[in-house]
Amino acid sequence: MKRIAILISGGGSNMVALVRSMTGDHPGRPVLVASNDPAAGGLRKAQAAGIATAAVDHRAFGKDRAGFEAELLRHIEAVEPDILCLAGFMRVLTPAFVARFEGRMLNIHPSLLPKYPGLHTHQRAIEAGDAEAGCTVHEVTAVLDDGPILGQARVPVLAGDSADDLAGRVLVQEHRLYPAVLRRYAAGDRTPLFL
Ligand code: GRF
């Protein structure tokens, strides 16, 4: 059974989808939900699901990114995870942190990578006039939003879509894609999945 730690920054809807999927013959089980924001709504959802949580307020560390990560790492190492899932986690991790988990850390990004790494992905897709948008699960490497792609799901961009309309349509697919990719990945299968 693989021990899965999930990092969040906000509502944690992707975390909830992952947690709900880890039952029965799924090869993974959640062992920790951690956040850089003590007020993250996802922490209460994790607690309601009986999952251990941790919060390390990155603002308390100012520019000391290494200090923040050392404290976060203390909580993460304590549960000895096999796999780390970034799920709506909005802090850029240093290469040192990534190196500790390279090859066993996933992220979900709300675009069809390699298009639109970084922020405001939906607005950028709309402004580019793209017919399609979507989300990507990838292995995390030291280069932001750039690691090997493990899965993608596509949605149409509809005439008149606002960024929020598109974000909502993509989020539905995120909640399908991430659990499906994690199930494979936890079983040792890195074959990319295209929904
Ligand atoms: C989602 O769009 C996700 O792709 C992005 O953060 C947003 C919110 O995620 N990384 P969640 O609801 O906190 O899981």
Coordinates of C-alpha atoms and ligand atoms in Angstrom, one line a residue:
M1 CA 0.0 0.0 0.0
K2 CA 1.5 3.3 -1.0
R3 CA 1.4 6.2 1.5
I4 CA 0.1 9.4 -0.2
A5 CA 0.7 12.9 1.2
I6 CA -1.3 15.7 -0.5
L7 CA -0.2 19.4 -0.5
I8 CA -2.9 22.1 -0.8
S9 CA -3.3 25.9 -0.6
G10 CA -7.0 26.4 -0.8
G11 CA -10.4 24.7 -1.0
G12 CA -8.7 21.3 -1.9
S13 CA -11.4 20.1 -4.3
N14 CA -8.7 18.0 -6.0
M15 CA -7.5 16.6 -2.7
V16 CA -11.1 15.6 -1.9
A17 CA -11.4 13.8 -5.2
L18 CA -8.1 12.0 -4.6
V19 CA -9.1 11.0 -1.0
R20 CA -12.5 9.7 -2.1
S21 CA -10.8 7.6 -4.8
M22 CA -8.4 5.8 -2.4
T23 CA -10.6 3.0 -1.3
G24 CA -11.0 -0.7 -2.0
D25 CA -8.3 -2.2 -4.2
H26 CA -6.7 1.3 -4.9
P27 CA -3.0 0.8 -4.2
G28 CA -2.7 4.1 -2.3
R29 CA -4.1 5.6 1.0
P30 CA -3.9 9.2 2.1
V31 CA -1.6 9.7 5.2
L32 CA -1.4 13.5 5.3
V33 CA -2.9 16.7 3.9
A34 CA -0.6 19.7 4.4
S35 CA -1.0 23.3 3.5
N36 CA 1.0 26.6 3.4
D37 CA -2.1 28.4 4.6
P38 CA -3.5 27.5 8.0
A39 CA -6.9 28.9 6.8
A40 CA -7.1 26.6 3.7
G41 CA -10.6 25.3 3.5
G42 CA -9.3 21.9 2.4
L43 CA -7.7 21.3 5.9
R44 CA -11.1 21.1 7.5
K45 CA -12.3 18.8 4.8
A46 CA -9.3 16.5 5.4
Q47 CA -9.9 16.5 9.1
A48 CA -13.6 15.7 8.5
A49 CA -12.3 12.7 6.5
G50 CA -10.2 11.6 9.5
I51 CA -6.9 12.4 7.7
A52 CA -3.9 13.9 9.6
T53 CA -3.3 17.5 8.6
A54 CA -0.5 20.0 9.0
A55 CA -0.3 23.7 8.2
V56 CA 2.9 25.8 7.8
D57 CA 2.2 29.5 7.2
H58 CA 4.7 30.5 4.5
R59 CA 4.1 34.1 5.4
A60 CA 5.8 33.6 8.8
F61 CA 9.0 32.8 6.9
G62 CA 9.1 35.9 4.8
K63 CA 11.7 35.4 2.0
D64 CA 13.2 32.4 3.8
R65 CA 11.9 29.9 1.4
A66 CA 14.3 27.2 2.6
G67 CA 13.1 27.8 6.2
F68 CA 9.5 27.3 5.2
E69 CA 10.3 24.2 3.2
A70 CA 12.4 22.7 6.1
E71 CA 9.3 23.1 8.4
L72 CA 7.0 21.7 5.8
L73 CA 9.3 18.8 5.2
R74 CA 9.4 18.0 8.9
H75 CA 5.7 17.3 8.8
I76 CA 5.9 15.4 5.5
E77 CA 8.8 13.2 6.5
A78 CA 7.1 12.4 9.8
V79 CA 4.4 10.3 7.9
E80 CA 7.0 8.7 5.5
P81 CA 5.0 9.2 2.3
D82 CA 5.8 7.1 -0.8
I83 CA 4.2 9.7 -3.1
L84 CA 3.5 13.4 -2.9
C85 CA 0.6 15.0 -4.7
L86 CA 0.5 18.7 -5.2
A87 CA -3.2 19.6 -5.5
G88 CA -3.9 23.3 -5.9
F89 CA -0.6 24.0 -4.1
M90 CA 0.4 27.5 -5.0
R91 CA 4.0 27.8 -3.8
V92 CA 7.0 27.3 -6.1
L93 CA 9.2 24.6 -4.5
T94 CA 13.0 24.9 -4.5
P95 CA 15.1 22.4 -6.5
A96 CA 16.4 21.1 -3.1
F97 CA 12.8 20.2 -2.1
V98 CA 12.0 18.7 -5.5
A99 CA 15.2 16.7 -5.5
R100 CA 14.0 14.8 -2.3
F101 CA 10.8 13.7 -4.1
E102 CA 11.8 13.6 -7.7
G103 CA 10.2 10.6 -9.4
R104 CA 7.5 10.4 -6.7
M105 CA 5.8 13.8 -6.8
L106 CA 2.9 14.8 -9.0
N107 CA 1.1 18.0 -9.8
I108 CA -2.1 19.0 -11.6
H109 CA -1.9 22.0 -13.7
P110 CA -5.0 23.6 -15.3
S111 CA -3.8 23.7 -18.9
L112 CA -2.8 21.4 -21.7
L113 CA 0.9 21.5 -21.0
P114 CA 3.3 22.4 -22.5
K115 CA 0.9 25.3 -23.3
Y116 CA 0.4 27.9 -20.6
P117 CA 2.7 27.0 -17.7
G118 CA 2.3 29.4 -14.8
L119 CA -0.8 31.3 -13.9
H120 CA -4.0 32.6 -15.5
T121 CA -4.1 29.6 -17.8
H122 CA -7.8 29.9 -18.7
Q123 CA -7.7 33.6 -19.6
R124 CA -4.6 32.9 -21.8
A125 CA -6.4 30.1 -23.7
I126 CA -9.4 32.3 -24.3
E127 CA -7.3 35.2 -25.5
A128 CA -5.4 32.9 -27.8
G129 CA -8.6 31.8 -29.4
D130 CA -8.0 28.1 -28.6
A131 CA -10.8 25.7 -29.4
E132 CA -9.7 23.4 -26.6
A133 CA -8.4 23.7 -23.0
G134 CA -7.9 21.2 -20.2
C135 CA -5.7 20.0 -17.5
T136 CA -2.4 18.0 -17.1
V137 CA -1.0 15.8 -14.4
H138 CA 2.8 15.7 -14.6
E139 CA 5.7 14.6 -12.5
V140 CA 7.3 17.5 -10.7
T141 CA 10.8 18.5 -11.7
A142 CA 12.9 21.6 -10.8
V143 CA 11.5 23.4 -13.8
L144 CA 8.0 24.8 -13.0
D145 CA 5.1 23.0 -14.7
D146 CA 7.5 21.1 -16.9
G147 CA 8.0 17.4 -15.9
P148 CA 6.9 14.2 -17.8
I149 CA 3.2 14.3 -18.6
L150 CA 1.3 11.5 -16.9
G151 CA -2.2 12.4 -18.1
Q152 CA -4.4 15.0 -19.8
A153 CA -8.1 15.8 -20.1
R154 CA -9.6 18.2 -22.7
V155 CA -12.6 20.4 -22.7
P156 CA -14.0 22.7 -25.5
V157 CA -13.6 26.4 -25.2
L158 CA -17.1 27.8 -25.9
A159 CA -17.9 31.2 -27.5
G160 CA -18.4 33.7 -24.8
D161 CA -16.6 31.7 -22.1
S162 CA -15.3 33.7 -19.3
A163 CA -12.1 32.5 -17.5
D164 CA -14.4 31.3 -14.7
D165 CA -16.7 29.4 -17.0
L166 CA -13.7 27.6 -18.5
A167 CA -12.1 27.0 -15.0
G168 CA -15.3 25.4 -13.8
R169 CA -15.4 23.1 -16.9
V170 CA -11.7 22.1 -16.5
L171 CA -12.1 21.5 -12.8
V172 CA -14.7 18.8 -13.4
Q173 CA -12.1 17.0 -15.6
E174 CA -9.3 17.6 -13.0
H175 CA -11.4 15.6 -10.5
R176 CA -11.6 12.7 -13.0
L177 CA -8.1 12.8 -14.3
Y178 CA -6.0 13.2 -11.1
P179 CA -7.5 10.1 -9.3
A180 CA -7.2 8.0 -12.4
V181 CA -3.6 9.0 -12.9
L182 CA -2.7 8.5 -9.2
R183 CA -4.3 5.0 -9.2
R184 CA -2.0 4.0 -12.1
Y185 CA 1.1 5.8 -10.7
A186 CA 0.7 4.2 -7.2
A187 CA 0.6 0.8 -9.0
G188 CA 3.9 1.7 -10.7
D189 CA 2.5 2.4 -14.1
R190 CA 3.7 5.6 -15.7
T191 CA 1.8 5.1 -19.0
P192 CA 0.3 8.5 -19.8
L193 CA -3.5 8.6 -19.6
F194 CA -5.5 10.8 -22.0
L195 CA -9.2 11.2 -21.1
Ligands
GRF1 C1 -7.4 24.1 -9.7 O1 -7.7 24.7 -10.9 C2 -6.1 23.4 -9.9 O2 -5.8 23.0 -11.2 C3 -5.1 24.5 -9.5 O3 -5.8 25.1 -8.3 C4 -7.2 25.1 -8.6 C5 -8.0 24.8 -7.3 O4 -7.6 23.5 -6.9 N1 -3.8 24.1 -9.3 P1 -8.3 22.9 -5.6 O5 -9.8 23.1 -5.7 O6 -7.7 23.6 -4.3 O7 -7.9 21.4 -5.6

